[in-house]
mmCIF file of C-alpha atoms in Angstrom:
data_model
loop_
_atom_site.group_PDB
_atom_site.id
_atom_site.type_symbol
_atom_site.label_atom_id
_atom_site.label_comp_id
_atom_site.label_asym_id
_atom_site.label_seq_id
_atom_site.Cartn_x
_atom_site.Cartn_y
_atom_site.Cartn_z
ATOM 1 C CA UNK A 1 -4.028 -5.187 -29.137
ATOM 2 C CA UNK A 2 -2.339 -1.642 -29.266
ATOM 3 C CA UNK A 3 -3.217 1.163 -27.076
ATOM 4 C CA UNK A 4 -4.591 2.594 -30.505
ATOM 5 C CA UNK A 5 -7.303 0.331 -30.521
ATOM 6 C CA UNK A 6 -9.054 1.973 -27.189
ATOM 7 C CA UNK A 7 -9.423 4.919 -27.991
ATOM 8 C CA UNK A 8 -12.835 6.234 -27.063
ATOM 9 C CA UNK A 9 -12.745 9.884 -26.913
ATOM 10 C CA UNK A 10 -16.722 10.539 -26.931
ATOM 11 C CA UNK A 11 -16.774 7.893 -24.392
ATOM 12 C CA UNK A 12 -14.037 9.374 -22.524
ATOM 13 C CA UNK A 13 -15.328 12.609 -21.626
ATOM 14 C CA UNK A 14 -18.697 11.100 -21.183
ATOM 15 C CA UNK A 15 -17.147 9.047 -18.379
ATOM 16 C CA UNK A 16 -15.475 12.354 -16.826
ATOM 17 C CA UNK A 17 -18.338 13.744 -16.831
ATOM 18 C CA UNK A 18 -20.137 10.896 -14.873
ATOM 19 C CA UNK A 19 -17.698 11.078 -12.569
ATOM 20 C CA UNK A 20 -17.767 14.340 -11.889
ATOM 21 C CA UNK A 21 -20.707 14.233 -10.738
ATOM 22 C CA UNK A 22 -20.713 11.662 -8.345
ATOM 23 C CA UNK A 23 -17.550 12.193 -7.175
ATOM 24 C CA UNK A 24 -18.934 13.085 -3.797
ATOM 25 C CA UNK A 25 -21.179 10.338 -3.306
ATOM 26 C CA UNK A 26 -17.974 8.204 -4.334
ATOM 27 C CA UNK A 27 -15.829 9.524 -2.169
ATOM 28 C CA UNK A 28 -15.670 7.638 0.893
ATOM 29 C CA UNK A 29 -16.111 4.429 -1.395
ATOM 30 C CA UNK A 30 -12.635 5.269 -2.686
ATOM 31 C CA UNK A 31 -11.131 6.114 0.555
ATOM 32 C CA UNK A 32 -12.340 2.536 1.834
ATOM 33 C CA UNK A 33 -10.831 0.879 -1.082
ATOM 34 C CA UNK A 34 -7.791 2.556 -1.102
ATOM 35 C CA UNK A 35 -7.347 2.579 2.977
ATOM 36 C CA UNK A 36 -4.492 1.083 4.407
ATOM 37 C CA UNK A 37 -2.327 0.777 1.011
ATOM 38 C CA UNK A 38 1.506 1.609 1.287
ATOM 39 C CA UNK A 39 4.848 1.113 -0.918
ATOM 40 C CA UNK A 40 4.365 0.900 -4.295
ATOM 41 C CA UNK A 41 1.273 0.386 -6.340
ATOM 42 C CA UNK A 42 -0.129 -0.330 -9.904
ATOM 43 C CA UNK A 43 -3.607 0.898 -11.526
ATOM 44 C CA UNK A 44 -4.121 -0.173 -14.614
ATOM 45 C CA UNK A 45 -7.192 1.230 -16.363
ATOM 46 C CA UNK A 46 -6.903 4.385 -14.164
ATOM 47 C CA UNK A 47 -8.830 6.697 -15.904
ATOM 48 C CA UNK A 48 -9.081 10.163 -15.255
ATOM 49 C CA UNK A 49 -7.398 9.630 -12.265
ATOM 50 C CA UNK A 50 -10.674 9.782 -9.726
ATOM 51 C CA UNK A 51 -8.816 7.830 -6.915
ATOM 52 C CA UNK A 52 -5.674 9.666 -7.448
ATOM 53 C CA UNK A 53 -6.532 12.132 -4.215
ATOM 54 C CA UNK A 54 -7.808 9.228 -2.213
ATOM 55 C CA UNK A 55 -4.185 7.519 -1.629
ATOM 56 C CA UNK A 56 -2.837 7.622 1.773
ATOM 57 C CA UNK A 57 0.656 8.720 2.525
ATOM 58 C CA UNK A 58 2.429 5.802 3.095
ATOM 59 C CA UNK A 59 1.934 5.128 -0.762
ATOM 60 C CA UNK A 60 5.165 5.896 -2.307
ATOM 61 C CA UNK A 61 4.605 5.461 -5.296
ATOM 62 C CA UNK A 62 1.363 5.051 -7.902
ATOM 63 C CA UNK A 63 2.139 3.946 -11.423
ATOM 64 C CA UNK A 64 -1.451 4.502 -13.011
ATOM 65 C CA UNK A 65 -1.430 2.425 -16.480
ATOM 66 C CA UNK A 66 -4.067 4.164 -19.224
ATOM 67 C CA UNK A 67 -4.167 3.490 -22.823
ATOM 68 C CA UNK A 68 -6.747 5.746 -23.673
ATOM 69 C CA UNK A 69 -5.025 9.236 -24.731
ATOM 70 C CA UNK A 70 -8.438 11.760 -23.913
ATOM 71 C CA UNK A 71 -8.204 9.560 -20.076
ATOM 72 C CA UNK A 72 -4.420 9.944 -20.082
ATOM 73 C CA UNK A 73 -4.236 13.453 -20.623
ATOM 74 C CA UNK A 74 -6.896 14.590 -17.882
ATOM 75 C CA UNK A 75 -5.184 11.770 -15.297
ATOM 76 C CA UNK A 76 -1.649 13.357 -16.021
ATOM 77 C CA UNK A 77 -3.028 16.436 -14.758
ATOM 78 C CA UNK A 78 -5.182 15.384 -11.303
ATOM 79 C CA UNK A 79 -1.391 13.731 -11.086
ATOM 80 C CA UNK A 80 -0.247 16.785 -10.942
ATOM 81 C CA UNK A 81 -2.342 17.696 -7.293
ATOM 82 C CA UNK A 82 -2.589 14.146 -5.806
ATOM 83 C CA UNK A 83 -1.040 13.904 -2.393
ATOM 84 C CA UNK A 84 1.382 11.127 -3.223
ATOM 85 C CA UNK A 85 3.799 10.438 -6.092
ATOM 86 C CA UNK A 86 1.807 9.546 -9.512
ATOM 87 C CA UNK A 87 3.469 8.272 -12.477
ATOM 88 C CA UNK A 88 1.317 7.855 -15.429
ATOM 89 C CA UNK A 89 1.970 5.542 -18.162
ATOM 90 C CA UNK A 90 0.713 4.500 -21.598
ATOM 91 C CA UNK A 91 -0.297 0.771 -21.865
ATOM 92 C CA UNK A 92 -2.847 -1.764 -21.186
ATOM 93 C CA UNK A 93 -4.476 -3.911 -17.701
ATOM 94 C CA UNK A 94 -3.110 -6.955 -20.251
ATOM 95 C CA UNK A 95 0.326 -5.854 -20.934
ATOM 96 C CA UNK A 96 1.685 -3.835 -17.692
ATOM 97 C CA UNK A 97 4.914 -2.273 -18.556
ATOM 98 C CA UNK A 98 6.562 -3.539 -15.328
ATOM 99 C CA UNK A 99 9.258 -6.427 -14.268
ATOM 100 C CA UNK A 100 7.480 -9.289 -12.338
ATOM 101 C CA UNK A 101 6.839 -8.876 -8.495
ATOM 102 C CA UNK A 102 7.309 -5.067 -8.291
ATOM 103 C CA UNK A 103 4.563 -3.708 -6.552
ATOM 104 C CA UNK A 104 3.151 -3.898 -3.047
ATOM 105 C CA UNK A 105 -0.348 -3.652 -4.314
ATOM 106 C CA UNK A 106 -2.822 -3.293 -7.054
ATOM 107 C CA UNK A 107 -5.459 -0.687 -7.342
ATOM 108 C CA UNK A 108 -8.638 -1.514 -9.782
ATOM 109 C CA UNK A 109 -12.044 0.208 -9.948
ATOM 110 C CA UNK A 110 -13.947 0.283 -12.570
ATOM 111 C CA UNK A 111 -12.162 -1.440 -15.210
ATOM 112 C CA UNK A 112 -12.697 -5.319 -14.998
ATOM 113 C CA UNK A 113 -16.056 -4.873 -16.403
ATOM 114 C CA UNK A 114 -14.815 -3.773 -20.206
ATOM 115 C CA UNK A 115 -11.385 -5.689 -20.216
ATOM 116 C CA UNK A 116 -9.864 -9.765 -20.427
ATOM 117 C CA UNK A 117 -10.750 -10.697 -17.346
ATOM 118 C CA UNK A 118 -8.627 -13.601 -16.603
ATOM 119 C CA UNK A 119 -5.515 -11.993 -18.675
ATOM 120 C CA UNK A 120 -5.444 -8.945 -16.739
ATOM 121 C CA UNK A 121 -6.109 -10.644 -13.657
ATOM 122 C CA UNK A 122 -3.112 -13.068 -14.528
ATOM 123 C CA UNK A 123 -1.216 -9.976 -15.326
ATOM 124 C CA UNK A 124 -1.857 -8.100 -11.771
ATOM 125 C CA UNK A 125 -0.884 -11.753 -10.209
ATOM 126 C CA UNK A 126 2.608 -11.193 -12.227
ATOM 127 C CA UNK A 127 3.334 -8.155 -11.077
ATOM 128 C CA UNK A 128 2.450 -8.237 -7.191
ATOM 129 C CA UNK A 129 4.781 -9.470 -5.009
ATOM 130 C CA UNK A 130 3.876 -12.716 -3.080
ATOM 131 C CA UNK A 131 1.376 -11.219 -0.674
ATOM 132 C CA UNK A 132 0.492 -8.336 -2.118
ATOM 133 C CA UNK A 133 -2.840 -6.951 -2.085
ATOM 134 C CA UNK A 134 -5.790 -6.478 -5.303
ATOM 135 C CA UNK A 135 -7.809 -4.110 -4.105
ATOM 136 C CA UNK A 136 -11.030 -3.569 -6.299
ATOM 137 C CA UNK A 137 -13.941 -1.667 -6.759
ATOM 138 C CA UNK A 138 -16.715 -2.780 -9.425
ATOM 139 C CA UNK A 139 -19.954 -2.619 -10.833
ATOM 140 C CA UNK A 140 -20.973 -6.300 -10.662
ATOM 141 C CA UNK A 141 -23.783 -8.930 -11.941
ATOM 142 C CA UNK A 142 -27.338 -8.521 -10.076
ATOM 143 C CA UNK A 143 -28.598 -10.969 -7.524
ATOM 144 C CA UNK A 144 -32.422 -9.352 -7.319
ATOM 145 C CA UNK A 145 -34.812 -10.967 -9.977
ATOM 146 C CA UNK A 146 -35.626 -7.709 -11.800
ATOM 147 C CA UNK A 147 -32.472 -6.124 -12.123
ATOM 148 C CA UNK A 148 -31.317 -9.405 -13.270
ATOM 149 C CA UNK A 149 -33.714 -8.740 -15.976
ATOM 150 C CA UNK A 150 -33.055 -5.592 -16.664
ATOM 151 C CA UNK A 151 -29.018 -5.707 -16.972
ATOM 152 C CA UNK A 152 -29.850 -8.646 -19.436
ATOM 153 C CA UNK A 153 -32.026 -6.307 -21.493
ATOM 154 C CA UNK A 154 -30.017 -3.180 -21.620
ATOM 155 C CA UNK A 155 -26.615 -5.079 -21.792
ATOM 156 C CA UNK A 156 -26.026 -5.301 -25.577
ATOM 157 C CA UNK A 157 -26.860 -1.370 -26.196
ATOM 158 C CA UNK A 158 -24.927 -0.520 -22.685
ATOM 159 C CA UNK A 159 -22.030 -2.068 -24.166
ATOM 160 C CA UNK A 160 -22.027 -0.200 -27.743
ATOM 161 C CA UNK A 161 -22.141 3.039 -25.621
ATOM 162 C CA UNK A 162 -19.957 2.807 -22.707
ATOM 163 C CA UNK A 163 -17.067 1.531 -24.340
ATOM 164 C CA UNK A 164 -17.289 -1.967 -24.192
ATOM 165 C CA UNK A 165 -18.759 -2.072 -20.599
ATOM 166 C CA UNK A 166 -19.824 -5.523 -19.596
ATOM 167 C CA UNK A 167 -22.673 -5.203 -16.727
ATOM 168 C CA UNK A 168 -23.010 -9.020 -15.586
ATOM 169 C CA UNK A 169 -19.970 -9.861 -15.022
ATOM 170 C CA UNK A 170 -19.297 -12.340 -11.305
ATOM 171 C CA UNK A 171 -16.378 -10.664 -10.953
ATOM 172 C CA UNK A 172 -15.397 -11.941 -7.072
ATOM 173 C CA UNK A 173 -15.816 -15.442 -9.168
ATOM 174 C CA UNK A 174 -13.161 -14.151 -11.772
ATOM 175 C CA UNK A 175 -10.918 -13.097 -9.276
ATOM 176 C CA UNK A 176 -10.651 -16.505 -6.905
ATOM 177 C CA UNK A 177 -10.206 -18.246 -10.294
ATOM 178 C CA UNK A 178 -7.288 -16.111 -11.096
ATOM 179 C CA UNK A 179 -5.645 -17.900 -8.073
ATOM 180 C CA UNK A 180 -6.252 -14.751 -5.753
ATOM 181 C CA UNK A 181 -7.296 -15.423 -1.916
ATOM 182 C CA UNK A 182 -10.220 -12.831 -0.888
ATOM 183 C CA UNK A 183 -9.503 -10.946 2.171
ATOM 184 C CA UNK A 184 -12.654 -9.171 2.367
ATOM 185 C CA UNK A 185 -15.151 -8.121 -0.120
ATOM 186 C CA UNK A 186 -18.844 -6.575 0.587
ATOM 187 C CA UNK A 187 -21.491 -6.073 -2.163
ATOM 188 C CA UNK A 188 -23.761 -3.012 -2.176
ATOM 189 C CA UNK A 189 -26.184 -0.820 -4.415
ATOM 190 C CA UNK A 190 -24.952 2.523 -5.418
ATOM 191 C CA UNK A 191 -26.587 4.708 -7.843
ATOM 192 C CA UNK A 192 -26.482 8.314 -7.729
ATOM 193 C CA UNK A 193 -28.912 9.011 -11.287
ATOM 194 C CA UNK A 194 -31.600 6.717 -11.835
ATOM 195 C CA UNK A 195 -30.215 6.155 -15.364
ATOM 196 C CA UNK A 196 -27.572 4.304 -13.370
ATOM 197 C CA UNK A 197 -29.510 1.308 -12.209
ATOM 198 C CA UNK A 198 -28.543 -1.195 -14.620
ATOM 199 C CA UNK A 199 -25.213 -0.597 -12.788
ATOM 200 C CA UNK A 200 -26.073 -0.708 -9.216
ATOM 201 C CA UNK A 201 -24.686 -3.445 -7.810
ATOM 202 C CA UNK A 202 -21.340 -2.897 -6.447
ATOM 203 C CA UNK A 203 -18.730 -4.348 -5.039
ATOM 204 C CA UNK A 204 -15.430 -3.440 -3.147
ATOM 205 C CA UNK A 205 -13.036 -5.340 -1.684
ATOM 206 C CA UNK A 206 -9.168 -6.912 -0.871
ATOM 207 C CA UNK A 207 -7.805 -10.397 -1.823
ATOM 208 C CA UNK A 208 -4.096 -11.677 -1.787
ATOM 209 C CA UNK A 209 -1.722 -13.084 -3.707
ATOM 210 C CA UNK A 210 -0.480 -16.292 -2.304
#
């Protein structure tokens, strides 16, 4: 696949605009999942850039990996104020353009839901270094009955619109299998819409690479 075949420019300013709006409600989400992080770090799928002013200072360096060119252009510029060093790149979670074991850690939030899992989780394992940290931050599979139900009904049309968005997706599951060792991981409802609650369950959390 090239980066030509994601791009999704309605469904890229659709998705700035959704986070936009929440970006204060997600703000201290980010800051958890990004807390702690130092030396040099990957994000592949990165967006507009939303965590980009939520990296602490000992990050030296973030190289944020986006194949989508409406995304690219609006993360080059909240590069352009983040508090840390921000390099973004053209390419794809699948195909990092980085040598093996060259980053301290590896950021991803809202991406594994509408990507390869286990190839871009195999990926992020070849680029950490041995005990370097996957930090992630995902809408996840339901647990409750209903919303169980109702993710299975909206999921074909949710995935049309939002770009290939995948809402039941175990992805703690996906990321043991990808030879990862969880750290710490908690699983929560957030929703700030009620047109959001087929993607309420959340989860953020740390694992390792052995």
């Amino acid at each position: 696949m090239s980066t030509r075949e994601v791009e999704h420019p309605v469904f890229a300013r659709v998705y700035a605009l959704i986070s936009a709006l929440q970006a204060r409600q997600e703000a201290p989400l980010r800051r958890e999942l990004l807390a702690g992080l130092s030396g040099r770090v990957v994000e592949p799928g990165a967006g507009t850039g939303v965590n980009f002013a939520h990296y602490p200072a000992a990050v030296t360096e973030v190289v944020a990996v986006e194949p989508e060119p409406t995304m690219r252009k609006r993360a080059l510029r909240a590069a352009s104020s983040a508090p840390v060093p921000v390099r973004v790149v053209e390419g794809l979670a699948g195909a990092i353009p980085a040598p093996d074991a060259s980053f301290d850690a590896a950021v991803v939030s809202m991406m594994l839901c509408s990507v390869d899992q286990p190839a871009v989780l195999a990926e992020l394992r070849r680029v950490l270094r041995p005990g370097g940290e996957l930090r992630f931050y995902e809408h996840v599979a339901a647990t409750a009955p209903r919303l169980v139900r109702l993710q299975r009904t909206v999921a074909p049309l949710w995935a049309r619109v939002f770009g290939g968005c995948r809402i039941d997706r175990d992805t703690l599951a996906a990321i043991e299998a990808a030879g990862f060792e969880p750290l710490r991981w908690r699983r929560f409802n957030f929703a700030f819409s009620p047109l959001n609650q087929p993607v309420k369950p959340h989860l953020l959390g740390a694992a390792r690479r052995p």
